[in-house]
């Protein structure tokens, strides 16, 4: 039983980084494909399509920071907390990454026809980023109360 | 990545069609569109072809009877598993069924017999039962029926064409919000391309050409009859 708890604790530590990386990969792939499609159809402004397709890469960075914050000696006392915070922070980053990728793809699709709305079309992606930042910040805040383990 | 994002690159690489009646030409040529559609998975390409075949008048042989057409649609519908596409096809064919009923009635034809397969969709029997009502008692479902009846009676074919294209455009557009980058979005784009193409081809020269094609196809083996007679008289 103790071993399972410890394993869950380690899963919790690594989850935000791994699941965040999955979210960023999928999001960047979706937005990146949209960028390539838009470049086929437009005569210029390629840089901003590529820049926009890299937008969802921030989630893996949030995941890395959460992972380092959670990283400590895993004990039966703190394993549950590490698992819960790590896994749910990771899931939040995963879905934020996928949906931000779709929002960026829509922005690229709209802006290729009407370049003047490029800035405004980023609003949905920025709002999704805001929700991911909530998940990130509060994961850090809550993790401050997790016992360090090893009696320290 | 899932089917919802299956064709992100294809969709973003296609120019957006202009508003229907403002368009002077389709957003890209059919040749270019077909080249872009090469990225479709074989199954999807086949489904798209089937949907286009059902909905494009030009792909229907003149000799095909209503019953044969309905049978072919039923057979094709069994192979289309996508719910949205089935809805699009069904709604479009129901519009055609209503128009066919209006035209038949205007020609003075009586109520079709129950066994006569003359249309497709949920309203065929309802229309048959309410044959003598102006809008077949379908005002709530098809509020445009009275206007279509009026235009047919007035012989205003241009206004009728506008009304029908506007209806099918709206029918297709209804599904746009739910499908942005998936296969359905690709089919919706192609169907909208077809509608714009039909509208911009509403040109007297092309219409004459099409009319000649149809009459030649209708005349069949008798197509050269008059030429032959003229030759003999010379």
XYZ file of C-alpha atoms in Angstrom:
386
model
C 0.000 0.000 0.000
C 2.828 2.308 0.959
C 4.596 1.578 -2.347
C 1.479 2.465 -4.314
C 1.202 5.769 -2.441
C 4.852 6.542 -3.193
C 4.371 5.666 -6.874
C 1.363 7.986 -7.047
C 3.475 10.726 -5.478
C 6.102 10.374 -8.206
C 3.407 10.310 -10.881
C 2.116 13.572 -9.401
C 5.543 15.198 -9.573
C 6.171 14.282 -13.203
C 2.572 14.724 -14.486
C 2.452 18.507 -14.984
C 5.559 18.434 -17.134
C 4.644 15.316 -19.152
C 0.961 16.103 -19.645
C 1.758 19.768 -20.254
C 4.220 18.679 -22.957
C 1.515 16.585 -24.602
C -0.868 19.569 -24.528
C 1.754 21.888 -26.000
C 2.674 19.377 -28.721
C -0.909 18.885 -29.833
C -1.691 22.605 -29.615
C 1.398 23.606 -31.596
C 0.702 20.892 -34.171
C -2.863 22.133 -34.743
C -1.875 25.795 -34.912
C 1.221 24.955 -36.971
C -0.811 23.130 -39.599
C -3.130 26.126 -39.792
C -0.094 28.378 -40.246
C 1.216 26.227 -43.108
C -2.216 26.206 -44.757
C -2.461 30.001 -44.467
C 0.986 30.423 -45.994
C -0.204 28.523 -49.069
C -2.954 31.046 -49.568
C -1.269 34.361 -48.647
C 1.563 36.371 -50.142
C 3.190 37.654 -46.958
C 3.055 37.945 -43.172
C 4.301 34.385 -42.760
C 6.246 35.224 -39.596
C 3.182 36.019 -37.579
C 1.486 32.746 -38.529
C 4.516 30.806 -37.348
C 4.773 32.967 -34.205
C 1.135 32.319 -33.429
C 1.517 28.583 -33.926
C 4.148 28.533 -31.168
C 1.680 30.097 -28.690
C 0.683 26.795 -27.003
C 4.301 25.998 -26.127
C 3.972 27.948 -22.841
C 2.123 25.060 -21.162
C 5.113 22.782 -21.057
C 7.069 25.615 -19.382
C 4.360 25.984 -16.713
C 4.507 22.192 -16.298
C 8.277 22.244 -15.785
C 7.997 24.965 -13.104
C 5.236 23.051 -11.277
C 7.299 19.864 -11.469
C 10.313 21.560 -9.846
C 8.082 23.092 -7.168
C 6.552 19.699 -6.352
C 9.865 17.867 -6.508
C 10.783 16.654 -3.034
C 11.246 13.442 -1.131
C 8.036 11.451 -1.546
C 6.556 10.040 1.669
C 3.258 8.384 2.522
C 2.159 11.711 4.075
C 2.738 13.939 1.030
C 2.182 11.455 -1.840
C -1.566 12.096 -2.068
C -1.105 15.856 -2.254
C 1.643 15.565 -4.866
C -0.512 13.223 -6.953
C -3.636 15.385 -6.789
C -1.978 18.708 -7.518
C 0.400 17.339 -10.147
C -2.177 15.312 -12.065
C -4.881 17.983 -12.158
C -2.448 20.769 -12.992
C -1.210 18.552 -15.852
C -4.743 17.901 -17.111
C -5.530 21.623 -17.012
C -2.405 22.302 -19.086
C -3.257 19.483 -21.511
C -6.718 20.786 -22.348
C -5.567 24.402 -22.374
C -2.867 23.419 -24.886
C -5.242 21.577 -27.207
C -7.938 24.239 -27.157
C -5.485 27.089 -27.446
C -4.102 25.335 -30.523
C -7.592 25.288 -32.011
C -8.167 28.925 -31.049
C -4.876 29.879 -32.738
C -5.845 27.872 -35.836
C -9.148 29.760 -36.013
C -7.312 33.068 -35.551
C -4.927 32.213 -38.378
C -7.817 31.119 -40.606
C -9.663 34.378 -39.984
C -6.624 36.671 -40.140
C -5.429 35.285 -43.475
C -8.595 36.693 -45.082
C -8.769 39.845 -42.978
C -5.299 40.806 -41.702
C -6.675 43.817 -39.784
C -8.333 41.523 -37.220
C -5.143 39.640 -36.435
C -4.664 41.231 -32.982
C -8.293 40.890 -31.980
C -8.505 37.306 -33.191
C -5.881 36.379 -30.577
C -8.273 37.234 -27.714
C -9.721 33.682 -27.303
C -6.222 32.176 -27.219
C -5.138 34.808 -24.660
C -8.162 34.059 -22.463
C -7.327 30.339 -22.514
C -3.763 31.245 -21.550
C -5.242 33.147 -18.592
C -7.053 30.038 -17.338
C -3.880 27.989 -17.659
C -2.043 30.664 -15.655
C -4.676 30.265 -12.899
C -4.008 26.515 -12.810
C -0.263 27.182 -12.772
C -0.224 29.880 -10.058
C -2.600 28.072 -7.717
C -0.686 24.807 -8.146
C 2.373 26.730 -6.855
C 0.388 28.333 -4.001
C -1.144 25.046 -2.843
C 2.096 23.104 -3.190
C 3.721 25.444 -0.639
C 1.661 23.688 2.063
C 2.715 20.151 1.128
C 5.027 18.633 3.757
C 8.579 18.542 2.457
C 9.090 14.905 3.498
C 12.070 13.351 5.246
C 11.103 15.196 8.429
C 12.402 18.533 7.149
C -5.206 14.574 -32.607
C -8.737 13.394 -33.333
C -11.025 13.888 -36.267
C -12.020 17.397 -35.199
C -8.633 18.656 -36.409
C -8.144 16.233 -39.277
C -7.970 18.847 -42.033
C -6.669 22.023 -40.354
C -4.079 22.634 -43.064
C -6.459 21.951 -45.932
C -9.164 24.277 -44.572
C -6.813 27.153 -43.737
C -5.264 26.781 -47.180
C -8.598 27.393 -48.910
C -9.760 30.938 -49.686
C -13.036 31.864 -48.018
C -15.951 32.106 -50.461
C -17.558 35.523 -50.799
C -21.179 36.115 -49.826
C -23.296 34.114 -52.277
C -24.870 36.735 -54.539
C -21.894 39.100 -54.398
C -19.448 36.535 -55.762
C -18.321 37.117 -59.334
C -16.416 33.827 -59.486
C -15.728 30.843 -57.210
C -12.939 31.505 -54.679
C -10.593 29.201 -56.627
C -10.795 27.149 -59.787
C -12.125 23.585 -59.679
C -8.753 22.375 -60.893
C -7.012 24.040 -57.960
C -9.668 22.838 -55.524
C -9.290 19.249 -56.726
C -5.527 19.549 -56.317
C -5.983 20.688 -52.709
C -8.476 17.895 -52.052
C -5.818 15.311 -52.828
C -4.853 15.337 -49.143
C -8.190 13.729 -48.225
C -8.040 10.189 -46.893
C -9.319 7.723 -49.559
C -12.529 6.972 -47.614
C -13.246 10.667 -47.149
C -12.575 11.417 -50.820
C -15.034 8.691 -51.778
C -17.707 10.030 -49.410
C -17.247 13.560 -50.741
C -17.617 12.323 -54.300
C -20.785 10.440 -53.369
C -22.318 13.492 -51.659
C -21.477 15.721 -54.628
C -22.891 13.177 -57.049
C -26.214 13.100 -55.213
C -26.489 16.877 -54.958
C -25.209 17.956 -58.373
C -27.806 18.069 -61.125
C -25.161 17.860 -63.821
C -24.106 14.398 -62.633
C -27.630 13.029 -63.173
C -28.281 11.397 -66.545
C -31.336 12.844 -68.313
C -32.794 9.370 -68.761
C -32.929 8.697 -65.004
C -36.459 8.498 -63.614
C -37.469 9.898 -60.198
C -37.800 6.375 -58.823
C -34.342 5.436 -60.077
C -32.868 8.606 -58.583
C -34.521 7.983 -55.200
C -33.288 4.379 -55.251
C -29.738 5.541 -56.016
C -29.908 8.137 -53.216
C -31.126 5.511 -50.750
C -28.280 3.208 -51.743
C -25.743 6.033 -51.419
C -27.140 7.157 -48.064
C -26.533 3.691 -46.650
C -22.851 4.093 -47.356
C -22.592 7.586 -45.813
C -22.072 7.050 -42.103
C -21.480 10.672 -41.161
C -24.555 12.097 -39.417
C -23.968 15.742 -40.431
C -23.516 14.822 -44.084
C -26.636 12.678 -44.016
C -28.553 15.658 -42.602
C -27.184 18.023 -45.243
C -28.129 15.643 -48.062
C -31.545 14.878 -46.589
C -32.439 18.560 -46.071
C -31.307 19.453 -49.573
C -33.309 16.650 -51.158
C -36.363 17.585 -49.125
C -36.158 21.085 -50.610
C -36.015 19.467 -54.057
C -38.984 17.270 -53.227
C -41.055 20.326 -52.287
C -40.062 22.141 -55.473
C -40.830 19.029 -57.536
C -44.281 18.905 -55.944
C -44.912 22.585 -56.736
C -43.822 22.105 -60.345
C -45.956 18.974 -60.780
C -48.988 20.739 -59.391
C -48.374 23.763 -61.592
C -48.273 21.455 -64.626
C -51.736 20.349 -63.590
C -50.743 16.915 -62.362
C -52.987 15.446 -59.727
C -52.087 14.022 -56.347
C -49.453 11.278 -56.865
C -50.545 7.759 -56.032
C -49.194 6.357 -52.745
C -47.006 3.857 -54.609
C -45.489 6.447 -56.908
C -41.922 7.287 -55.847
C -41.619 10.907 -56.931
C -39.617 12.476 -54.071
C -37.361 11.854 -51.120
C -37.519 12.577 -47.413
C -39.855 12.818 -44.466
C -42.526 14.990 -46.109
C -43.359 13.064 -49.258
C -46.461 11.400 -47.850
C -47.516 14.590 -46.035
C -47.259 16.566 -49.275
C -49.267 13.919 -51.113
C -52.031 14.093 -48.499
C -52.139 17.917 -48.623
C -51.643 18.239 -52.365
C -54.297 20.904 -52.870
C -53.032 23.213 -50.074
C -50.878 26.097 -51.369
C -47.914 25.235 -49.158
C -48.886 21.608 -48.491
C -49.502 22.636 -44.848
C -45.754 22.922 -44.383
C -45.567 26.654 -43.574
C -43.943 26.002 -40.238
C -41.268 23.718 -41.655
C -40.658 25.460 -44.988
C -41.805 29.086 -44.669
C -40.480 29.825 -48.180
C -42.943 27.477 -49.922
C -45.609 30.133 -50.571
C -43.039 32.467 -52.098
C -41.654 29.637 -54.247
C -45.182 28.816 -55.426
C -45.781 32.471 -56.294
C -42.520 32.764 -58.234
C -43.199 29.549 -60.152
C -46.661 30.755 -61.107
C -45.237 34.118 -62.180
C -42.561 32.338 -64.252
C -39.830 34.403 -62.577
C -37.061 31.838 -62.953
C -34.224 34.165 -61.903
C -35.910 35.051 -58.595
C -36.721 31.367 -58.124
C -33.089 30.432 -58.698
C -32.008 33.053 -56.151
C -34.512 31.770 -53.610
C -33.373 28.160 -54.038
C -29.662 28.912 -53.939
C -30.177 31.068 -50.853
C -32.032 28.182 -49.201
C -29.380 25.588 -49.939
C -26.637 28.060 -48.912
C -28.347 28.554 -45.547
C -28.921 24.809 -45.233
C -25.194 24.161 -45.616
C -24.186 27.140 -43.471
C -26.260 25.841 -40.548
C -23.526 23.299 -39.845
C -20.529 25.616 -40.182
C -20.318 26.494 -36.464
C -19.985 22.865 -35.388
C -17.349 21.932 -37.934
C -14.280 24.061 -38.352
C -11.392 21.811 -39.324
C -12.859 18.330 -39.758
C -14.022 16.357 -42.787
C -17.515 17.815 -42.574
C -15.966 21.289 -42.878
C -14.262 20.183 -46.104
C -17.537 18.845 -47.540
C -19.340 22.044 -46.513
C -16.661 24.091 -48.286
C -16.969 22.043 -51.476
C -20.778 22.260 -51.435
C -20.564 26.030 -50.975
C -18.101 26.141 -53.866
C -20.649 24.257 -55.991
C -23.406 26.726 -55.043
C -21.254 29.772 -55.873
C -20.230 28.086 -59.114
C -23.872 27.515 -60.035
C -24.721 31.119 -59.295
C -21.853 32.645 -61.263
C -22.618 30.311 -64.167
C -26.026 31.914 -64.315
C -24.862 33.442 -67.515
C -26.868 33.463 -70.709
C -24.042 32.051 -72.834
C -23.404 29.168 -70.522
C -27.108 28.556 -70.010
C -27.546 28.225 -73.803
C -24.631 25.805 -73.938
C -26.139 23.686 -71.151
C -29.550 23.811 -72.835
C -27.961 22.529 -76.070
C -26.254 19.744 -74.146
C -29.497 18.729 -72.501
C -31.509 18.814 -75.720
C -28.844 16.769 -77.529
C -28.882 14.268 -74.707
C -32.699 14.223 -74.829
C -32.804 13.761 -78.594
C -30.361 10.868 -78.393
C -30.230 8.967 -81.678
C -32.433 11.574 -83.366
C -29.905 14.345 -82.724
C -28.621 14.302 -86.321
C -32.031 13.852 -87.937
C -32.429 17.439 -89.173
C -28.822 17.699 -90.266
C -29.319 14.569 -92.338
C -32.516 15.923 -93.936
C -30.787 19.223 -94.701
C -27.920 17.318 -96.330
C -30.369 15.328 -98.461
C -32.268 18.450 -99.555
C -28.984 20.076 -100.591
